[in-house]
Amino acid sequence: MVCRDCGALQTLVPVAPGQELVCGRCGNLLKRPASDWLDKATALAVAAGILFISANVYTFMTLKLAGIEQDISILSGVLALAANDRWILSALVLLTIFLLPAFEAFALLYLLIPHRLQRRLPGQITIFRWLVELQPWIMLDVFLLGVLVTTVKLGDNATVEVGPGMLLFFALVFVLQLGYRVMNKDSLWTWLSPNNRFISDRSEMLYDCHACKAIVGLSIVETQGHCPRCNAEVHTRTPHSLQRTTALTLAAAILYIPANLFDIMKYDELGVNYDSTIFAGVIDLAHHGLWILALVVFVASVVVPVAKLLMLSFLVWSVHTRMNRAPRQRIKLYRLTELVGRWSMVDVYVVTLLTAAVQFGIIGAVAPGPALLPFAAVVVLTMLAAETFDPRLIWDPVDQANGAGEESSGAAARNPAVTQQQPIGSGTH
């Protein structure tokens, strides 16, 4: 197996349930064995499908203010943004909290039930690849945090009744994520396509497919550019990775200025207009004594975007200057940028839900502010920047300094890293 983060060829060793394999060079998780996973994952997939339909059918919450009731569903925010002519934001929210989660629920059913019945169906390999590649953009967990923040905000001025749809949604988030985590992806790929080695010459350099983890020889990478197993793109190094990451990071940094200067939300109460910036929303939560929630929103909406811009800038600079120090620490920094960036969408979801819930005419109404679109763009652009960055570039100067040569860092069979076996929860990842 080839590590996707550093490109080192791994010699796998037997591993028992309760343990996992990590890269001996950079510490990346390579394999987590699981026993009896198929029945568990299939049951969770079926439950997720039922919960997804139910959560979207039943009322999410009911807001009562001055004798007026407002029923909210999961898609009410999408419709509210569209009604305010925020079409791009409406499409983004629809994609991340409805269309992609619906695809995940369908994909799990389409993959696991036939596997349980030992019947292969058309398009399963493509659907599995899409499921793996689209994971960062499925944001039900982030939307859940937005729901909690919105409920607290609304509770100060109105009566909020939790509907059955919200309870079903909470269960959906847990079951859907657990189903994907329980699924043994290596075993499923092996069932769909047993061959995971595509080599023309035993002496050629080897590279990995980021989607299905197949090993692909250099000659196939250069002539085809796609994995023969799942058809994902495979490159010796991601084309124009540094330039694309730099451009996306710079664009996000520029947009972060109007995202903080302008109002992210507007509120009209009895004819009086109030404006709220991102930071003002944090202060409002703290003012009402909700310090923990204020801290969570502050970290997700203020600290994370700034930190991610700084981390991406540092990674680009370190590769551009061919730094060969602390590669493992820089890889951990890269993984952190992948992990935390999506959580900044919480502010977008809070404004979306408030816009849907607070529509009581002259008594009170919420509308998205001009800062909402650039803030959402910052989140999307930084996520794309992290995806376009090729972490193997971090190791190229290290390999050259060690005399291995630039090509050997792709997956040098001549100098393979030793795979380490560690107990789960050892704190090394």
C-alpha atoms as one frame of an Amber mdcrd trajectory, in Angstrom:
protein
   0.000   0.000   0.000   1.156   3.541  -0.775   0.554   6.313   1.771  -1.506
   9.104   0.201   0.080  11.785   2.397   3.787  11.112   1.903   3.901   8.645
  -1.013   5.913   5.991   0.843   5.370   2.357  -0.124   4.187   0.384   2.901
   4.810  -3.246   3.787   1.576  -4.302   5.476   1.590  -6.686   8.416  -1.288
  -8.722   9.891  -3.449  -6.664  12.218  -6.106  -7.806  14.673  -9.457  -6.152
  15.383  -8.993  -3.295  17.836  -5.708  -2.260  16.236  -4.879  -0.140  13.208
  -2.028   0.329  10.752  -0.351   3.701  10.416   2.361   4.919   8.068   5.780
   4.499   9.637   6.970   7.652   7.897   4.254  10.280   8.457   1.774   8.604
  10.823  -1.160   8.597   8.383  -3.854   6.006   9.128  -3.626   3.245   6.518
  -6.010   0.540   7.635  -8.471  -0.143  10.434  -9.664  -3.777  10.395 -13.178
  -4.589  11.551 -14.941  -7.880  12.106 -18.629  -8.469  11.343 -18.847  -5.002
   9.837 -21.219  -5.815   6.964 -24.321  -6.620   9.027 -23.774  -3.590  11.265
 -23.163  -1.206   8.368 -26.147  -2.537   6.396 -28.485  -2.123   9.369 -27.230
   1.426   9.912 -27.658   2.230   6.207 -31.279   1.047   6.235 -31.943   3.046
   9.406 -30.313   6.130   7.859 -32.524   5.882   4.777 -35.680   5.691   6.908
 -34.530   8.528   9.172 -33.633  10.771   6.232 -37.112  10.496   4.719 -38.836
  10.889   8.095 -36.750  13.896   9.175 -37.699  15.735   5.985 -41.401  14.850
   6.196 -42.124  15.905   9.787 -42.000  19.436  11.218 -38.495  20.413  12.325
 -39.488  23.085  14.850 -42.342  25.485  15.576 -41.732  29.115  16.575 -44.431
  31.029  18.474 -44.340  34.819  18.823 -47.194  37.179  19.738 -49.800  34.535
  19.040 -48.374  33.683  15.606 -46.958  30.244  14.814 -44.268  29.486  12.244
 -43.526  25.860  11.262 -40.002  25.129  10.043 -38.750  22.161   8.030 -35.187
  21.256   7.090 -35.626  22.848   3.663 -37.356  26.017   4.932 -34.022  27.811
   5.096 -33.242  26.929   1.486 -36.586  28.376   0.376 -36.119  31.467   2.563
 -32.730  32.242   1.001 -34.216  31.819  -2.471 -37.091  34.147  -1.526 -34.468
  36.768  -0.585 -32.771  36.303  -3.991 -29.741  34.613  -2.406 -29.690  31.911
  -5.068 -26.031  30.916  -4.705 -26.346  30.540  -0.941 -29.622  28.671  -1.342
 -27.970  26.209  -3.728 -24.965  25.746  -1.401 -27.150  25.005   1.624 -29.385
  22.684  -0.413 -26.325  20.790  -1.635 -24.621  20.367   1.735 -27.607  19.534
   3.993 -29.962  17.735   1.608 -28.695  16.585  -1.797 -25.316  15.200  -0.701
 -26.669  13.558   2.488 -29.445  12.029   0.360 -26.773  10.708  -2.000 -24.797
   9.261   0.927 -27.861   7.467   2.299 -28.685   6.100  -1.165 -25.062   5.123
  -1.867 -24.736   3.170   1.380 -27.908   1.231   0.571 -26.835   0.660  -3.049
 -23.444  -0.658  -1.966 -24.141  -2.588   1.222 -27.420  -4.408   0.576 -26.169
  -5.951  -2.724 -22.910  -6.845  -0.974 -24.934  -8.561   1.743 -26.800 -10.491
  -0.989 -23.592 -11.049  -3.018 -25.030  -9.337  -6.106 -23.009  -6.711  -7.958
 -24.963  -3.873  -9.588 -24.032  -1.432 -12.382 -22.207   1.738 -11.367 -21.276
   0.630  -7.848 -17.584   1.418  -8.300 -18.327   4.947  -9.524 -20.852   5.572
  -6.743 -18.380   4.335  -4.122 -15.675   6.637  -5.490 -18.038   9.615  -5.390
 -19.044   8.712  -1.836 -15.411   8.781  -0.708 -14.541  11.995  -2.546 -17.633
  13.953  -1.442 -17.370  13.211   2.300 -16.018  16.656   3.327 -19.009  18.351
   1.684 -21.678  16.366   3.550 -22.278  18.760   6.458 -25.158  17.426   8.522
 -22.981  17.533  11.651 -22.150  21.207  11.080 -25.827  21.935  10.403 -26.635
  20.220  13.709 -24.429  22.726  15.543 -26.194  25.507  13.644 -29.552  24.140
  14.813 -28.414  24.228  18.454 -27.159  27.819  18.158 -30.352  28.917  16.395
 -32.597  27.289  18.995 -30.772  29.108  21.799 -30.965  32.448  19.968 -34.688
  32.086  19.279 -35.472  30.970  22.819 -34.726  34.450  24.222 -37.545  36.196
  22.343 -40.015  33.492  21.353 -41.298  30.055  22.267 -39.542  27.248  20.415
 -41.192  23.853  20.179 -38.979  21.001  19.037 -40.751  18.994  16.363 -40.371
  15.284  15.617 -38.332  16.197  12.543 -35.559  17.649  14.709 -35.346  14.554
  16.903 -35.261  12.354  13.811 -32.588  14.624  12.345 -30.378  14.254  15.435
 -30.646  10.477  15.087 -29.931  10.719  11.344 -26.663  12.598  11.888 -25.422
   9.957  14.325 -26.582   6.914  12.322 -25.384   8.157   8.922 -21.898   9.018
  10.156 -21.621   5.788  12.127 -22.718   3.765   9.090 -19.976   5.287   6.924
 -17.377   4.805   9.652 -18.327   1.173  10.360 -18.182   0.262   6.661 -14.902
  -1.516   5.880 -13.893   0.325   2.729 -10.942  -1.931   1.897 -13.127  -5.047
   2.059 -15.834  -3.392  -0.030 -13.329  -2.349  -2.702 -11.944  -5.895  -2.743
 -15.453  -7.299  -3.270 -16.196  -4.823  -6.070 -12.823  -5.251  -7.795 -10.332
  -7.748  -6.299  -7.323  -6.562  -8.320  -5.656  -3.596  -6.621  -2.236  -3.683
  -8.318  -1.713  -2.321 -11.822   1.982  -2.533 -12.671   3.661  -2.909 -16.068
   7.251  -3.169 -14.836   8.326  -4.507 -11.433  11.095  -1.896 -11.228   8.908
   1.153 -11.942   7.808   3.720  -9.382   4.466   3.094  -7.682   1.676   5.536
  -6.827  -1.610   5.243  -4.985  -5.199   5.975  -5.941  -6.629   8.340  -3.327
 -10.129   6.853  -3.715  -9.708   3.055  -3.752  -6.056   2.765  -2.566  -5.025
   0.717  -5.600  -1.317   0.701  -6.478  -0.670   2.059  -9.968   2.628   1.908
 -11.830   4.318   5.006 -13.259   3.803   3.910 -16.878   0.013   3.711 -16.393
  -0.043   7.025 -14.522   1.800   8.767 -17.361  -0.151   7.186 -20.235  -3.676
   6.992 -18.773  -3.786   9.394 -15.833  -6.629   7.399 -14.256  -6.888   4.481
 -11.854  -7.758   1.296 -13.795  -9.817   0.131 -10.830 -12.129   3.099 -10.050
 -11.265   5.635 -12.789 -10.188   8.330 -10.323  -7.424  10.668 -11.478  -3.928
   9.536 -10.494  -0.877  11.774 -10.837   2.746  11.598  -9.768   1.988  14.997
  -8.226  -1.287  16.923  -8.448  -0.945  19.220 -11.506  -0.411  22.891 -10.592
  -1.115  22.065  -6.956   0.929  24.910  -5.498  -0.425  27.531  -7.917  -4.052
  26.508  -7.402  -3.736  26.381  -3.613  -2.062  29.801  -3.604  -4.768  31.351
  -5.794  -7.614  29.873  -3.741  -6.032  30.899  -0.435  -5.423  34.442  -1.683
  -9.004  34.737  -2.935 -10.309  33.509   0.432  -8.118  36.014   2.305  -9.465
  38.884   0.193 -13.089  37.822   0.692 -12.574  37.451   4.435 -12.319  41.257
   4.714 -15.883  42.079   3.516 -17.140  38.987   5.343 -16.156  40.661   8.632
 -16.744  44.320   7.768 -20.311  43.986   6.512 -23.404  42.669   8.265 -24.016
  38.941   8.104 -27.649  39.308   9.210 -30.334  42.018   9.350 -33.211  42.059
  11.831 -36.318  44.238  11.674 -38.345  44.549  14.902 -41.398  46.835  15.031
 -40.016  48.940  12.220 -36.555  49.327  13.773 -33.631  47.832  11.825 -30.774
  46.042  13.556 -27.594  44.765  11.902 -25.314  41.995  13.156 -21.771  41.091
  12.177 -20.098  37.745  12.861 -18.353  39.040  15.969 -21.516  40.758  17.219
 -23.285  37.399  17.178 -20.589  35.942  19.442 -20.892  38.894  21.844 -24.677
  38.472  21.923 -24.348  34.834  23.011 -21.834  35.782  25.712 -24.088  38.646
  26.871 -26.859  36.130  27.546 -24.495  33.991  29.638 -24.028  31.279  26.997
 -20.249  31.280  27.281 -19.630  27.745  26.020 -21.803  28.244  22.946 -20.232
  31.668  22.363 -16.777  30.074  22.513 -17.780  27.334  20.054 -19.177  29.879
  17.566 -16.146  32.161  18.036 -13.745  29.312  17.300 -15.741  28.051  14.295
 -16.496  31.458  12.763 -13.456  33.577  13.664 -10.517  31.447  14.793 -10.865
  28.597  12.281 -11.009  30.741   9.076  -8.025  32.847  10.152  -6.048  29.821
  11.339  -6.769  27.926   8.144  -5.635  30.846   5.976  -2.416  31.091   7.997
  -1.789  27.334   7.914  -2.382  27.084   4.155  -0.116  30.089   3.563   2.619
  28.505   5.664   2.316  25.156   3.868   2.519  26.833   0.459   5.520  28.888
   1.587   7.281  25.839   3.043   6.904  23.922  -0.225   7.868  26.929  -2.347
  11.073  27.452  -0.339  11.705  23.674  -0.351  11.883  23.451   3.428  13.105
  20.032   4.562  12.590  20.434   8.309   9.731  18.989  10.401   7.824  17.206
   7.601   5.734  15.138  10.027   4.617  18.259  11.873   3.675  19.961   8.593
   1.690  16.895   7.523  -0.239  17.094  10.799  -0.872  20.772  10.081  -2.221
  19.852   6.651  -4.558  17.235   8.136  -5.808  19.844  10.588  -6.719  22.197
   7.726  -8.726  19.381   6.139 -10.483  18.585   9.403 -11.589  21.966  10.757
 -12.380  24.117   7.729 -15.918  22.914   7.105 -17.076  23.861  10.622 -17.040
  27.546   9.716 -20.254  26.903   7.773 -22.095  27.049  11.108 -22.710  30.812
  10.751 -24.190  30.305   7.297 -26.589  27.707   8.673 -27.563  29.866  11.665
 -28.514  32.799   9.430 -30.323  30.417   7.081 -32.424  28.976   9.912 -33.138
  32.384  11.451 -34.236  33.713   8.063 -36.668  30.827   7.750 -37.947  30.983
  11.339 -38.316  34.703  12.010 -40.812  35.934   9.426 -43.517  37.670  11.471
 -43.997  40.783   9.369 -43.761  44.071  11.278 -43.381  42.219  14.595 -40.027
  40.803  13.560 -38.211  39.533  10.474 -34.680  38.332   9.725 -32.904  38.647
   6.374 -29.400  37.574   5.284 -26.856  40.386   5.179 -24.304  41.229   2.468
 -21.480  39.487   4.370 -23.088  36.051   4.232 -22.069  35.266   0.647 -18.378
  36.270   0.978 -18.163  34.390   4.285 -19.586  31.241   2.693 -17.152  31.741
  -0.190 -14.243  31.876   2.285 -15.290  28.505   3.710 -15.668  26.907   0.275
 -12.431  28.363  -1.119 -10.328  27.258   1.862 -11.793  23.755   1.632 -10.924
  23.653  -2.076  -7.442  24.999  -1.311  -6.836  22.158   1.150  -8.087  19.623
  -1.406  -5.845  20.928  -4.201  -2.737  20.951  -2.004  -0.644  17.829  -2.594
   0.909  16.827   0.769   3.521  14.695  -0.993   5.208  17.957  -2.020   6.220
  18.379   1.624   8.381  15.251   1.401  10.125  15.972  -1.917  12.883  18.205
  -0.416  13.281  15.711   2.442  13.896  12.854   0.003  16.325  14.937  -2.030
  18.227  15.922   1.110  18.452  12.244   2.044  19.746  11.382  -1.405  16.639
   9.414  -2.402  15.820  11.619  -5.345  12.519  13.279  -6.139  10.969  10.241
  -7.810  11.579   7.904  -4.897   9.298   9.973  -2.686   6.348   8.999  -4.872
   6.546   5.488  -3.466  10.057   4.220  -3.424  10.093   0.443  -3.391  13.825
   0.686  -2.898  13.442   2.464   0.433  10.020   1.601   1.837   8.872   2.942
   5.183   8.137   0.355   7.825   4.493   0.140   8.741   3.805   0.520  12.450
   1.073  -1.281  14.330  -0.616   0.761  17.067  -3.616   0.275  19.350  -6.649
   2.419  18.551  -6.786   5.504  20.707  -3.031   5.567  21.280  -3.001   9.285
  20.496  -0.476   9.052  17.694  -2.802  10.171  14.916
